[in-house]
Amino acid sequence: MDYKQKLWLIIALCTCAIGFSQQPQLATPLELEIKPVDSLPFDKTLIEPSLVPPTVLRLSPRRWQWKKVNKIGLDVNEVAFVNWNAGGANAISGLLKTEFQRIYETNKLRWNNELKARYGLNEQKGRELQKTDDHLEFNSTVGYRRDSSSAWFYSAKFNFSTQISNGYKYPDTDNKISTFMAPAYWYLGLGTEYGKKIKSFTLYLSPLTLKSTFVLDQELANSGAFGVKAAVKDADGNIIKRGRNSRTELGALITNEYNTEIFNNIKLKHKISLYTDYLNNFGNIDINWELSFNFKVNKYVLASIGSHLKYDDDVKIQKKNDAGEMVDAGSRVQWKQQLGIGVLLAL
């Protein structure tokens, strides 16, 4: 027997030994007594559900899920003139709109998060590029109700808003009147929210809401813009103490939203916020009211007309006096109106 044959024989013997060692050893046989089935205890409820009390079979499903909304839209307006004897200037404008929403919902808990942004530009022949819209906003509302059939939630609401780039009073583009985080507003409060049909109508009532105004641009803060305390200057105009970068208020907040389809493919969207400060000038109400009509052309094309009205008792509008100097003219109603047609993608 050569070397290879001996090697294969050893491997075979080892394999057999290992396989045999893994087999269970035979034990002494046991005697088992087999009884008829009728003599064993048997629970009929295992196969007859009708014998189980209804309270055991009744299930209470728990409803929970994350819902999401992703919308991106672009509105474009354009006018062009060629040998037009009535005159006119070529112009084009665009408005980019985004809206992202995440909603976590159970039978008793609802957490709604929204991120919205708008940015618009206009270019007209013979003029510099101008901004027509600029807004960045984040909202988060969490509500809890004791009974799933109740339409009222104990709620906490947070809101943050600012703008993205510098703002100017055109045609003066050398001196900005606002910028990112100047101003910026945030609200944080506790209250109750009515939301029986929460997708179409909500009413939030908060007797205790903290409002903070931030002006992080020091030049604007030194001038006392948006209600913050202005810088202290000497007789020569030198700054002795810099202006404050924030202002805090404590007051009551009421918000209301209403969305409905008033006609076929015509939707109305209304949102209003009313706030009054307990500590300073109680009764003077800050108003932020947005109203829009959306006209659906098809799945992607949408025309819209919108109105935005604001009044803030702390924001003073500046105007030129007879001497040509800029002076505070007091608080004024601010109003913006937009009309556009564009595309809207729901992702």
PDB file of C-alpha atoms in Angstrom, residues 56-346:
ATOM      1  CA  VAL A  56     -60.526  38.337  25.299  1.00  0.00           C
ATOM      2  CA  LEU A  57     -61.111  38.443  21.543  1.00  0.00           C
ATOM      3  CA  ARG A  58     -61.690  42.201  21.266  1.00  0.00           C
ATOM      4  CA  LEU A  59     -58.604  44.050  19.995  1.00  0.00           C
ATOM      5  CA  SER A  60     -57.893  47.772  20.250  1.00  0.00           C
ATOM      6  CA  PRO A  61     -55.651  48.635  17.292  1.00  0.00           C
ATOM      7  CA  ARG A  62     -53.176  51.462  17.759  1.00  0.00           C
ATOM      8  CA  ARG A  63     -53.075  53.942  14.877  1.00  0.00           C
ATOM      9  CA  TRP A  64     -49.748  55.655  14.266  1.00  0.00           C
ATOM     10  CA  GLN A  65     -47.786  56.773  11.254  1.00  0.00           C
ATOM     11  CA  TRP A  66     -45.531  59.428   9.792  1.00  0.00           C
ATOM     12  CA  LYS A  67     -47.049  61.439   6.978  1.00  0.00           C
ATOM     13  CA  LYS A  68     -45.000  63.597   4.666  1.00  0.00           C
ATOM     14  CA  VAL A  69     -45.572  66.427   2.203  1.00  0.00           C
ATOM     15  CA  ASN A  70     -42.890  67.626  -0.224  1.00  0.00           C
ATOM     16  CA  LYS A  71     -43.777  70.461  -2.607  1.00  0.00           C
ATOM     17  CA  ILE A  72     -41.540  72.499  -4.888  1.00  0.00           C
ATOM     18  CA  GLY A  73     -42.980  75.220  -7.107  1.00  0.00           C
ATOM     19  CA  LEU A  74     -41.704  77.839  -9.540  1.00  0.00           C
ATOM     20  CA  ASP A  75     -43.755  80.820 -10.721  1.00  0.00           C
ATOM     21  CA  VAL A  76     -42.592  82.815 -13.748  1.00  0.00           C
ATOM     22  CA  ASN A  77     -43.879  86.127 -15.108  1.00  0.00           C
ATOM     23  CA  GLU A  78     -42.504  87.773 -18.233  1.00  0.00           C
ATOM     24  CA  VAL A  79     -43.240  90.727 -20.484  1.00  0.00           C
ATOM     25  CA  ALA A  80     -41.374  91.671 -23.677  1.00  0.00           C
ATOM     26  CA  PHE A  81     -41.719  94.583 -26.113  1.00  0.00           C
ATOM     27  CA  VAL A  82     -40.459  94.870 -29.693  1.00  0.00           C
ATOM     28  CA  ASN A  83     -41.109  98.153 -31.516  1.00  0.00           C
ATOM     29  CA  TRP A  84     -44.056  98.753 -29.196  1.00  0.00           C
ATOM     30  CA  ASN A  85     -45.177 102.344 -29.805  1.00  0.00           C
ATOM     31  CA  ALA A  86     -46.856 102.626 -26.401  1.00  0.00           C
ATOM     32  CA  GLY A  87     -43.495 101.972 -24.775  1.00  0.00           C
ATOM     33  CA  GLY A  88     -42.521  99.598 -22.007  1.00  0.00           C
ATOM     34  CA  ALA A  89     -39.552  97.781 -20.534  1.00  0.00           C
ATOM     35  CA  ASN A  90     -38.772  94.097 -20.879  1.00  0.00           C
ATOM     36  CA  ALA A  91     -39.023  92.300 -17.549  1.00  0.00           C
ATOM     37  CA  ILE A  92     -38.945  88.807 -16.155  1.00  0.00           C
ATOM     38  CA  SER A  93     -39.499  87.590 -12.617  1.00  0.00           C
ATOM     39  CA  GLY A  94     -39.376  84.240 -10.886  1.00  0.00           C
ATOM     40  CA  LEU A  95     -40.522  82.935  -7.518  1.00  0.00           C
ATOM     41  CA  LEU A  96     -39.253  79.676  -6.026  1.00  0.00           C
ATOM     42  CA  LYS A  97     -41.476  78.094  -3.368  1.00  0.00           C
ATOM     43  CA  THR A  98     -40.805  75.034  -1.233  1.00  0.00           C
ATOM     44  CA  GLU A  99     -42.859  73.340   1.462  1.00  0.00           C
ATOM     45  CA  PHE A 100     -41.889  70.293   3.500  1.00  0.00           C
ATOM     46  CA  GLN A 101     -44.114  68.758   6.156  1.00  0.00           C
ATOM     47  CA  ARG A 102     -43.728  65.818   8.526  1.00  0.00           C
ATOM     48  CA  ILE A 103     -46.632  64.693  10.717  1.00  0.00           C
ATOM     49  CA  TYR A 104     -46.494  62.019  13.401  1.00  0.00           C
ATOM     50  CA  GLU A 105     -49.943  60.937  14.538  1.00  0.00           C
ATOM     51  CA  THR A 106     -51.475  58.433  16.929  1.00  0.00           C
ATOM     52  CA  ASN A 107     -54.951  58.214  18.389  1.00  0.00           C
ATOM     53  CA  LYS A 108     -54.112  60.797  21.057  1.00  0.00           C
ATOM     54  CA  LEU A 109     -50.877  62.452  19.935  1.00  0.00           C
ATOM     55  CA  ARG A 110     -50.189  64.683  16.945  1.00  0.00           C
ATOM     56  CA  TRP A 111     -46.861  66.311  16.067  1.00  0.00           C
ATOM     57  CA  ASN A 112     -46.813  68.590  13.029  1.00  0.00           C
ATOM     58  CA  ASN A 113     -43.549  70.006  11.585  1.00  0.00           C
ATOM     59  CA  GLU A 114     -43.389  72.421   8.642  1.00  0.00           C
ATOM     60  CA  LEU A 115     -40.516  74.045   6.771  1.00  0.00           C
ATOM     61  CA  LYS A 116     -41.407  76.706   4.199  1.00  0.00           C
ATOM     62  CA  ALA A 117     -39.285  78.968   2.031  1.00  0.00           C
ATOM     63  CA  ARG A 118     -39.956  81.528  -0.703  1.00  0.00           C
ATOM     64  CA  TYR A 119     -37.478  83.521  -2.756  1.00  0.00           C
ATOM     65  CA  GLY A 120     -38.294  85.756  -5.704  1.00  0.00           C
ATOM     66  CA  LEU A 121     -36.268  87.936  -8.077  1.00  0.00           C
ATOM     67  CA  ASN A 122     -37.173  90.457 -10.763  1.00  0.00           C
ATOM     68  CA  GLU A 123     -35.051  91.709 -13.620  1.00  0.00           C
ATOM     69  CA  GLN A 124     -36.148  94.720 -15.625  1.00  0.00           C
ATOM     70  CA  LYS A 125     -34.291  96.324 -18.490  1.00  0.00           C
ATOM     71  CA  GLY A 126     -32.247  99.274 -17.300  1.00  0.00           C
ATOM     72  CA  ARG A 127     -32.491  98.355 -13.611  1.00  0.00           C
ATOM     73  CA  GLU A 128     -30.536  96.225 -11.189  1.00  0.00           C
ATOM     74  CA  LEU A 129     -31.768  92.802 -10.153  1.00  0.00           C
ATOM     75  CA  GLN A 130     -34.334  93.254  -7.391  1.00  0.00           C
ATOM     76  CA  LYS A 131     -35.773  90.948  -4.776  1.00  0.00           C
ATOM     77  CA  THR A 132     -39.550  90.483  -4.770  1.00  0.00           C
ATOM     78  CA  ASP A 133     -39.977  87.885  -2.004  1.00  0.00           C
ATOM     79  CA  ASP A 134     -37.813  86.418   0.747  1.00  0.00           C
ATOM     80  CA  HIS A 135     -39.128  84.263   3.571  1.00  0.00           C
ATOM     81  CA  LEU A 136     -37.911  81.303   5.624  1.00  0.00           C
ATOM     82  CA  GLU A 137     -40.169  79.737   8.257  1.00  0.00           C
ATOM     83  CA  PHE A 138     -40.259  76.683  10.521  1.00  0.00           C
ATOM     84  CA  ASN A 139     -43.274  75.582  12.582  1.00  0.00           C
ATOM     85  CA  SER A 140     -43.609  72.753  15.082  1.00  0.00           C
ATOM     86  CA  THR A 141     -46.791  71.970  17.014  1.00  0.00           C
ATOM     87  CA  VAL A 142     -47.278  69.013  19.335  1.00  0.00           C
ATOM     88  CA  GLY A 143     -50.694  68.241  20.773  1.00  0.00           C
ATOM     89  CA  TYR A 144     -52.133  65.650  23.133  1.00  0.00           C
ATOM     90  CA  ARG A 145     -55.749  64.797  23.896  1.00  0.00           C
ATOM     91  CA  ARG A 146     -57.073  62.559  26.655  1.00  0.00           C
ATOM     92  CA  ASP A 147     -59.791  60.996  24.525  1.00  0.00           C
ATOM     93  CA  SER A 148     -59.379  60.036  20.861  1.00  0.00           C
ATOM     94  CA  SER A 149     -62.898  61.332  20.162  1.00  0.00           C
ATOM     95  CA  SER A 150     -62.096  64.825  21.477  1.00  0.00           C
ATOM     96  CA  ALA A 151     -61.460  67.674  19.029  1.00  0.00           C
ATOM     97  CA  TRP A 152     -59.341  69.702  21.502  1.00  0.00           C
ATOM     98  CA  PHE A 153     -55.618  69.146  22.061  1.00  0.00           C
ATOM     99  CA  TYR A 154     -53.336  70.392  24.824  1.00  0.00           C
ATOM    100  CA  SER A 155     -50.674  71.948  22.623  1.00  0.00           C
ATOM    101  CA  ALA A 156     -47.222  73.497  22.570  1.00  0.00           C
ATOM    102  CA  LYS A 157     -46.277  75.597  19.550  1.00  0.00           C
ATOM    103  CA  PHE A 158     -42.930  76.832  18.234  1.00  0.00           C
ATOM    104  CA  ASN A 159     -42.491  79.195  15.287  1.00  0.00           C
ATOM    105  CA  PHE A 160     -39.320  80.625  13.754  1.00  0.00           C
ATOM    106  CA  SER A 161     -39.121  82.982  10.782  1.00  0.00           C
ATOM    107  CA  THR A 162     -36.513  85.139   9.088  1.00  0.00           C
ATOM    108  CA  GLN A 163     -35.258  85.984   5.596  1.00  0.00           C
ATOM    109  CA  ILE A 164     -32.415  84.663   3.467  1.00  0.00           C
ATOM    110  CA  SER A 165     -30.585  87.658   1.968  1.00  0.00           C
ATOM    111  CA  ASN A 166     -30.230  91.434   2.312  1.00  0.00           C
ATOM    112  CA  GLY A 167     -33.271  93.620   1.844  1.00  0.00           C
ATOM    113  CA  TYR A 168     -33.170  97.121   0.363  1.00  0.00           C
ATOM    114  CA  LYS A 169     -35.497 100.025  -0.209  1.00  0.00           C
ATOM    115  CA  TYR A 170     -34.963 100.241  -3.951  1.00  0.00           C
ATOM    116  CA  PRO A 171     -33.360 101.962  -5.772  1.00  0.00           C
ATOM    117  CA  ASP A 172     -31.011 102.483  -2.800  1.00  0.00           C
ATOM    118  CA  THR A 173     -28.885  99.330  -2.666  1.00  0.00           C
ATOM    119  CA  ASP A 174     -26.068 100.797  -0.583  1.00  0.00           C
ATOM    120  CA  ASN A 175     -27.911 100.657   2.724  1.00  0.00           C
ATOM    121  CA  LYS A 176     -29.633  97.455   3.713  1.00  0.00           C
ATOM    122  CA  ILE A 177     -32.803  97.636   5.775  1.00  0.00           C
ATOM    123  CA  SER A 178     -32.894  93.927   6.698  1.00  0.00           C
ATOM    124  CA  THR A 179     -30.879  90.741   6.295  1.00  0.00           C
ATOM    125  CA  PHE A 180     -30.622  87.145   7.495  1.00  0.00           C
ATOM    126  CA  MET A 181     -31.438  86.971  11.240  1.00  0.00           C
ATOM    127  CA  ALA A 182     -32.196  90.693  11.230  1.00  0.00           C
ATOM    128  CA  PRO A 183     -34.965  90.452  11.929  1.00  0.00           C
ATOM    129  CA  ALA A 184     -35.719  86.928  13.087  1.00  0.00           C
ATOM    130  CA  TYR A 185     -38.743  86.034  15.164  1.00  0.00           C
ATOM    131  CA  TRP A 186     -39.539  83.033  17.291  1.00  0.00           C
ATOM    132  CA  TYR A 187     -42.617  82.192  19.311  1.00  0.00           C
ATOM    133  CA  LEU A 188     -42.840  79.530  22.011  1.00  0.00           C
ATOM    134  CA  GLY A 189     -46.055  78.963  23.906  1.00  0.00           C
ATOM    135  CA  LEU A 190     -48.532  76.640  25.581  1.00  0.00           C
ATOM    136  CA  GLY A 191     -52.238  76.490  24.907  1.00  0.00           C
ATOM    137  CA  THR A 192     -55.026  74.475  23.363  1.00  0.00           C
ATOM    138  CA  GLU A 193     -55.832  73.725  19.738  1.00  0.00           C
ATOM    139  CA  TYR A 194     -59.117  72.804  18.101  1.00  0.00           C
ATOM    140  CA  GLY A 195     -58.679  70.377  15.235  1.00  0.00           C
ATOM    141  CA  LYS A 196     -61.758  68.250  14.552  1.00  0.00           C
ATOM    142  CA  LYS A 197     -60.947  68.494  10.841  1.00  0.00           C
ATOM    143  CA  ILE A 198     -57.333  69.382  11.347  1.00  0.00           C
ATOM    144  CA  LYS A 199     -56.444  69.230   7.636  1.00  0.00           C
ATOM    145  CA  SER A 200     -58.916  72.015   6.802  1.00  0.00           C
ATOM    146  CA  PHE A 201     -59.470  74.029   9.998  1.00  0.00           C
ATOM    147  CA  THR A 202     -57.435  74.712  13.147  1.00  0.00           C
ATOM    148  CA  LEU A 203     -57.768  77.237  15.955  1.00  0.00           C
ATOM    149  CA  TYR A 204     -54.952  77.695  18.472  1.00  0.00           C
ATOM    150  CA  LEU A 205     -55.415  79.670  21.697  1.00  0.00           C
ATOM    151  CA  SER A 206     -52.431  80.411  23.929  1.00  0.00           C
ATOM    152  CA  PRO A 207     -52.623  82.630  27.025  1.00  0.00           C
ATOM    153  CA  LEU A 208     -48.870  82.285  27.553  1.00  0.00           C
ATOM    154  CA  THR A 209     -46.518  82.771  24.600  1.00  0.00           C
ATOM    155  CA  LEU A 210     -42.954  84.061  24.613  1.00  0.00           C
ATOM    156  CA  LYS A 211     -41.972  86.160  21.589  1.00  0.00           C
ATOM    157  CA  SER A 212     -38.367  87.054  20.821  1.00  0.00           C
ATOM    158  CA  THR A 213     -37.123  89.421  18.138  1.00  0.00           C
ATOM    159  CA  PHE A 214     -33.494  89.056  17.029  1.00  0.00           C
ATOM    160  CA  VAL A 215     -31.452  91.662  15.147  1.00  0.00           C
ATOM    161  CA  LEU A 216     -28.017  90.090  14.793  1.00  0.00           C
ATOM    162  CA  ASP A 217     -26.739  92.674  12.314  1.00  0.00           C
ATOM    163  CA  GLN A 218     -25.043  95.186  14.604  1.00  0.00           C
ATOM    164  CA  GLU A 219     -25.471  98.117  12.240  1.00  0.00           C
ATOM    165  CA  LEU A 220     -29.236  97.608  12.212  1.00  0.00           C
ATOM    166  CA  ALA A 221     -29.276  96.929  15.957  1.00  0.00           C
ATOM    167  CA  ASN A 222     -27.452 100.211  16.636  1.00  0.00           C
ATOM    168  CA  SER A 223     -30.169 102.067  14.738  1.00  0.00           C
ATOM    169  CA  GLY A 224     -32.877 100.442  16.875  1.00  0.00           C
ATOM    170  CA  ALA A 225     -34.446  98.568  13.964  1.00  0.00           C
ATOM    171  CA  PHE A 226     -37.416  96.240  14.576  1.00  0.00           C
ATOM    172  CA  GLY A 227     -38.020  97.449  18.110  1.00  0.00           C
ATOM    173  CA  VAL A 228     -34.696  96.597  19.772  1.00  0.00           C
ATOM    174  CA  LYS A 229     -33.000  99.151  22.006  1.00  0.00           C
ATOM    175  CA  ALA A 230     -30.798 101.464  19.910  1.00  0.00           C
ATOM    176  CA  ALA A 231     -27.169 102.291  20.604  1.00  0.00           C
ATOM    177  CA  VAL A 232     -26.251 105.092  23.003  1.00  0.00           C
ATOM    178  CA  LYS A 233     -24.217 107.848  21.304  1.00  0.00           C
ATOM    179  CA  ASP A 234     -22.378 110.916  22.513  1.00  0.00           C
ATOM    180  CA  ALA A 235     -22.837 114.441  21.175  1.00  0.00           C
ATOM    181  CA  ASP A 236     -20.479 113.734  18.282  1.00  0.00           C
ATOM    182  CA  GLY A 237     -22.380 110.611  17.225  1.00  0.00           C
ATOM    183  CA  ASN A 238     -19.839 108.136  18.561  1.00  0.00           C
ATOM    184  CA  ILE A 239     -21.293 104.919  19.959  1.00  0.00           C
ATOM    185  CA  ILE A 240     -20.880 104.634  23.709  1.00  0.00           C
ATOM    186  CA  LYS A 241     -23.000 101.509  24.139  1.00  0.00           C
ATOM    187  CA  ARG A 242     -23.951  99.191  21.339  1.00  0.00           C
ATOM    188  CA  GLY A 243     -27.557  98.507  20.493  1.00  0.00           C
ATOM    189  CA  ARG A 244     -29.325  95.424  21.842  1.00  0.00           C
ATOM    190  CA  ASN A 245     -29.521  92.392  19.556  1.00  0.00           C
ATOM    191  CA  SER A 246     -32.780  91.006  20.894  1.00  0.00           C
ATOM    192  CA  ARG A 247     -36.102  91.925  22.407  1.00  0.00           C
ATOM    193  CA  THR A 248     -38.360  89.630  24.455  1.00  0.00           C
ATOM    194  CA  GLU A 249     -42.103  89.866  25.013  1.00  0.00           C
ATOM    195  CA  LEU A 250     -44.647  87.789  26.923  1.00  0.00           C
ATOM    196  CA  GLY A 251     -48.226  87.754  25.751  1.00  0.00           C
ATOM    197  CA  ALA A 252     -51.205  85.932  24.269  1.00  0.00           C
ATOM    198  CA  LEU A 253     -51.335  84.331  20.829  1.00  0.00           C
ATOM    199  CA  ILE A 254     -54.246  83.282  18.619  1.00  0.00           C
ATOM    200  CA  THR A 255     -53.728  81.538  15.281  1.00  0.00           C
ATOM    201  CA  ASN A 256     -56.225  80.210  12.774  1.00  0.00           C
ATOM    202  CA  GLU A 257     -55.857  78.282   9.524  1.00  0.00           C
ATOM    203  CA  TYR A 258     -58.569  77.394   7.032  1.00  0.00           C
ATOM    204  CA  ASN A 259     -58.138  75.482   3.766  1.00  0.00           C
ATOM    205  CA  THR A 260     -61.006  74.566   1.468  1.00  0.00           C
ATOM    206  CA  GLU A 261     -61.958  74.040  -2.175  1.00  0.00           C
ATOM    207  CA  ILE A 262     -64.506  76.777  -2.878  1.00  0.00           C
ATOM    208  CA  PHE A 263     -65.057  75.735  -6.505  1.00  0.00           C
ATOM    209  CA  ASN A 264     -63.816  72.898  -8.665  1.00  0.00           C
ATOM    210  CA  ASN A 265     -59.996  73.231  -8.903  1.00  0.00           C
ATOM    211  CA  ILE A 266     -60.052  76.521  -6.953  1.00  0.00           C
ATOM    212  CA  LYS A 267     -58.677  76.351  -3.418  1.00  0.00           C
ATOM    213  CA  LEU A 268     -58.692  78.976  -0.688  1.00  0.00           C
ATOM    214  CA  LYS A 269     -55.957  79.107   1.949  1.00  0.00           C
ATOM    215  CA  HIS A 270     -56.192  81.420   4.942  1.00  0.00           C
ATOM    216  CA  LYS A 271     -53.761  81.826   7.841  1.00  0.00           C
ATOM    217  CA  ILE A 272     -53.808  84.527  10.509  1.00  0.00           C
ATOM    218  CA  SER A 273     -51.817  85.178  13.676  1.00  0.00           C
ATOM    219  CA  LEU A 274     -52.756  87.706  16.391  1.00  0.00           C
ATOM    220  CA  TYR A 275     -50.396  88.551  19.254  1.00  0.00           C
ATOM    221  CA  THR A 276     -50.489  91.081  22.078  1.00  0.00           C
ATOM    222  CA  ASP A 277     -47.834  91.760  24.708  1.00  0.00           C
ATOM    223  CA  TYR A 278     -48.790  91.754  28.397  1.00  0.00           C
ATOM    224  CA  LEU A 279     -45.788  93.824  29.480  1.00  0.00           C
ATOM    225  CA  ASN A 280     -45.687  96.634  26.918  1.00  0.00           C
ATOM    226  CA  ASN A 281     -48.654  98.360  25.276  1.00  0.00           C
ATOM    227  CA  PHE A 282     -51.154  95.627  26.094  1.00  0.00           C
ATOM    228  CA  GLY A 283     -54.002  95.732  23.592  1.00  0.00           C
ATOM    229  CA  ASN A 284     -51.847  96.696  20.612  1.00  0.00           C
ATOM    230  CA  ILE A 285     -52.151  93.637  18.398  1.00  0.00           C
ATOM    231  CA  ASP A 286     -49.493  92.366  16.006  1.00  0.00           C
ATOM    232  CA  ILE A 287     -51.182  90.950  12.900  1.00  0.00           C
ATOM    233  CA  ASN A 288     -49.824  88.508  10.335  1.00  0.00           C
ATOM    234  CA  TRP A 289     -52.462  87.499   7.778  1.00  0.00           C
ATOM    235  CA  GLU A 290     -51.928  85.490   4.596  1.00  0.00           C
ATOM    236  CA  LEU A 291     -54.690  84.787   2.077  1.00  0.00           C
ATOM    237  CA  SER A 292     -54.256  82.977  -1.240  1.00  0.00           C
ATOM    238  CA  PHE A 293     -56.318  81.475  -4.055  1.00  0.00           C
ATOM    239  CA  ASN A 294     -54.845  78.591  -6.055  1.00  0.00           C
ATOM    240  CA  PHE A 295     -56.239  77.746  -9.494  1.00  0.00           C
ATOM    241  CA  LYS A 296     -55.316  74.247 -10.645  1.00  0.00           C
ATOM    242  CA  VAL A 297     -54.844  73.999 -14.419  1.00  0.00           C
ATOM    243  CA  ASN A 298     -53.640  70.394 -14.471  1.00  0.00           C
ATOM    244  CA  LYS A 299     -51.527  68.057 -12.369  1.00  0.00           C
ATOM    245  CA  TYR A 300     -48.438  70.256 -12.612  1.00  0.00           C
ATOM    246  CA  VAL A 301     -49.531  73.766 -13.662  1.00  0.00           C
ATOM    247  CA  LEU A 302     -50.958  76.088 -11.024  1.00  0.00           C
ATOM    248  CA  ALA A 303     -51.937  79.755 -11.017  1.00  0.00           C
ATOM    249  CA  SER A 304     -52.103  81.653  -7.744  1.00  0.00           C
ATOM    250  CA  ILE A 305     -52.974  85.045  -6.345  1.00  0.00           C
ATOM    251  CA  GLY A 306     -51.915  85.930  -2.831  1.00  0.00           C
ATOM    252  CA  SER A 307     -52.138  88.701  -0.272  1.00  0.00           C
ATOM    253  CA  HIS A 308     -49.947  89.181   2.814  1.00  0.00           C
ATOM    254  CA  LEU A 309     -50.809  91.824   5.411  1.00  0.00           C
ATOM    255  CA  LYS A 310     -48.635  92.568   8.452  1.00  0.00           C
ATOM    256  CA  TYR A 311     -48.701  94.983  11.334  1.00  0.00           C
ATOM    257  CA  ASP A 312     -46.101  95.034  14.104  1.00  0.00           C
ATOM    258  CA  ASP A 313     -46.343  97.755  16.719  1.00  0.00           C
ATOM    259  CA  ASP A 314     -42.582  97.560  17.306  1.00  0.00           C
ATOM    260  CA  VAL A 315     -41.571  98.075  13.660  1.00  0.00           C
ATOM    261  CA  LYS A 316     -41.319 101.762  12.803  1.00  0.00           C
ATOM    262  CA  ILE A 317     -41.396 102.827   9.169  1.00  0.00           C
ATOM    263  CA  GLN A 318     -38.882 105.496   8.166  1.00  0.00           C
ATOM    264  CA  LYS A 319     -39.704 108.322   5.782  1.00  0.00           C
ATOM    265  CA  LYS A 320     -37.958 111.462   4.597  1.00  0.00           C
ATOM    266  CA  ASN A 321     -38.973 114.751   6.158  1.00  0.00           C
ATOM    267  CA  ASP A 322     -38.985 118.133   4.447  1.00  0.00           C
ATOM    268  CA  ALA A 323     -35.256 118.470   5.083  1.00  0.00           C
ATOM    269  CA  GLY A 324     -34.559 115.167   3.339  1.00  0.00           C
ATOM    270  CA  GLU A 325     -33.663 113.361   6.550  1.00  0.00           C
ATOM    271  CA  MET A 326     -34.921 109.869   7.404  1.00  0.00           C
ATOM    272  CA  VAL A 327     -37.171 109.923  10.462  1.00  0.00           C
ATOM    273  CA  ASP A 328     -39.452 107.412  12.146  1.00  0.00           C
ATOM    274  CA  ALA A 329     -43.004 107.765  10.909  1.00  0.00           C
ATOM    275  CA  GLY A 330     -44.413 105.267  13.400  1.00  0.00           C
ATOM    276  CA  SER A 331     -45.926 101.845  12.891  1.00  0.00           C
ATOM    277  CA  ARG A 332     -47.662 101.226   9.588  1.00  0.00           C
ATOM    278  CA  VAL A 333     -49.635  98.431   7.946  1.00  0.00           C
ATOM    279  CA  GLN A 334     -47.449  96.438   5.558  1.00  0.00           C
ATOM    280  CA  TRP A 335     -49.078  94.790   2.555  1.00  0.00           C
ATOM    281  CA  LYS A 336     -47.840  92.614  -0.294  1.00  0.00           C
ATOM    282  CA  GLN A 337     -49.770  91.143  -3.241  1.00  0.00           C
ATOM    283  CA  GLN A 338     -48.576  88.569  -5.760  1.00  0.00           C
ATOM    284  CA  LEU A 339     -49.975  86.983  -8.895  1.00  0.00           C
ATOM    285  CA  GLY A 340     -48.209  84.208 -10.754  1.00  0.00           C
ATOM    286  CA  ILE A 341     -48.468  81.051 -12.804  1.00  0.00           C
ATOM    287  CA  GLY A 342     -46.032  78.197 -12.624  1.00  0.00           C
ATOM    288  CA  VAL A 343     -45.366  74.546 -11.994  1.00  0.00           C
ATOM    289  CA  LEU A 344     -45.813  72.658  -8.737  1.00  0.00           C
ATOM    290  CA  LEU A 345     -44.245  69.263  -8.059  1.00  0.00           C
ATOM    291  CA  ALA A 346     -45.427  67.061  -5.200  1.00  0.00           C
TER     292      ALA A 346
END
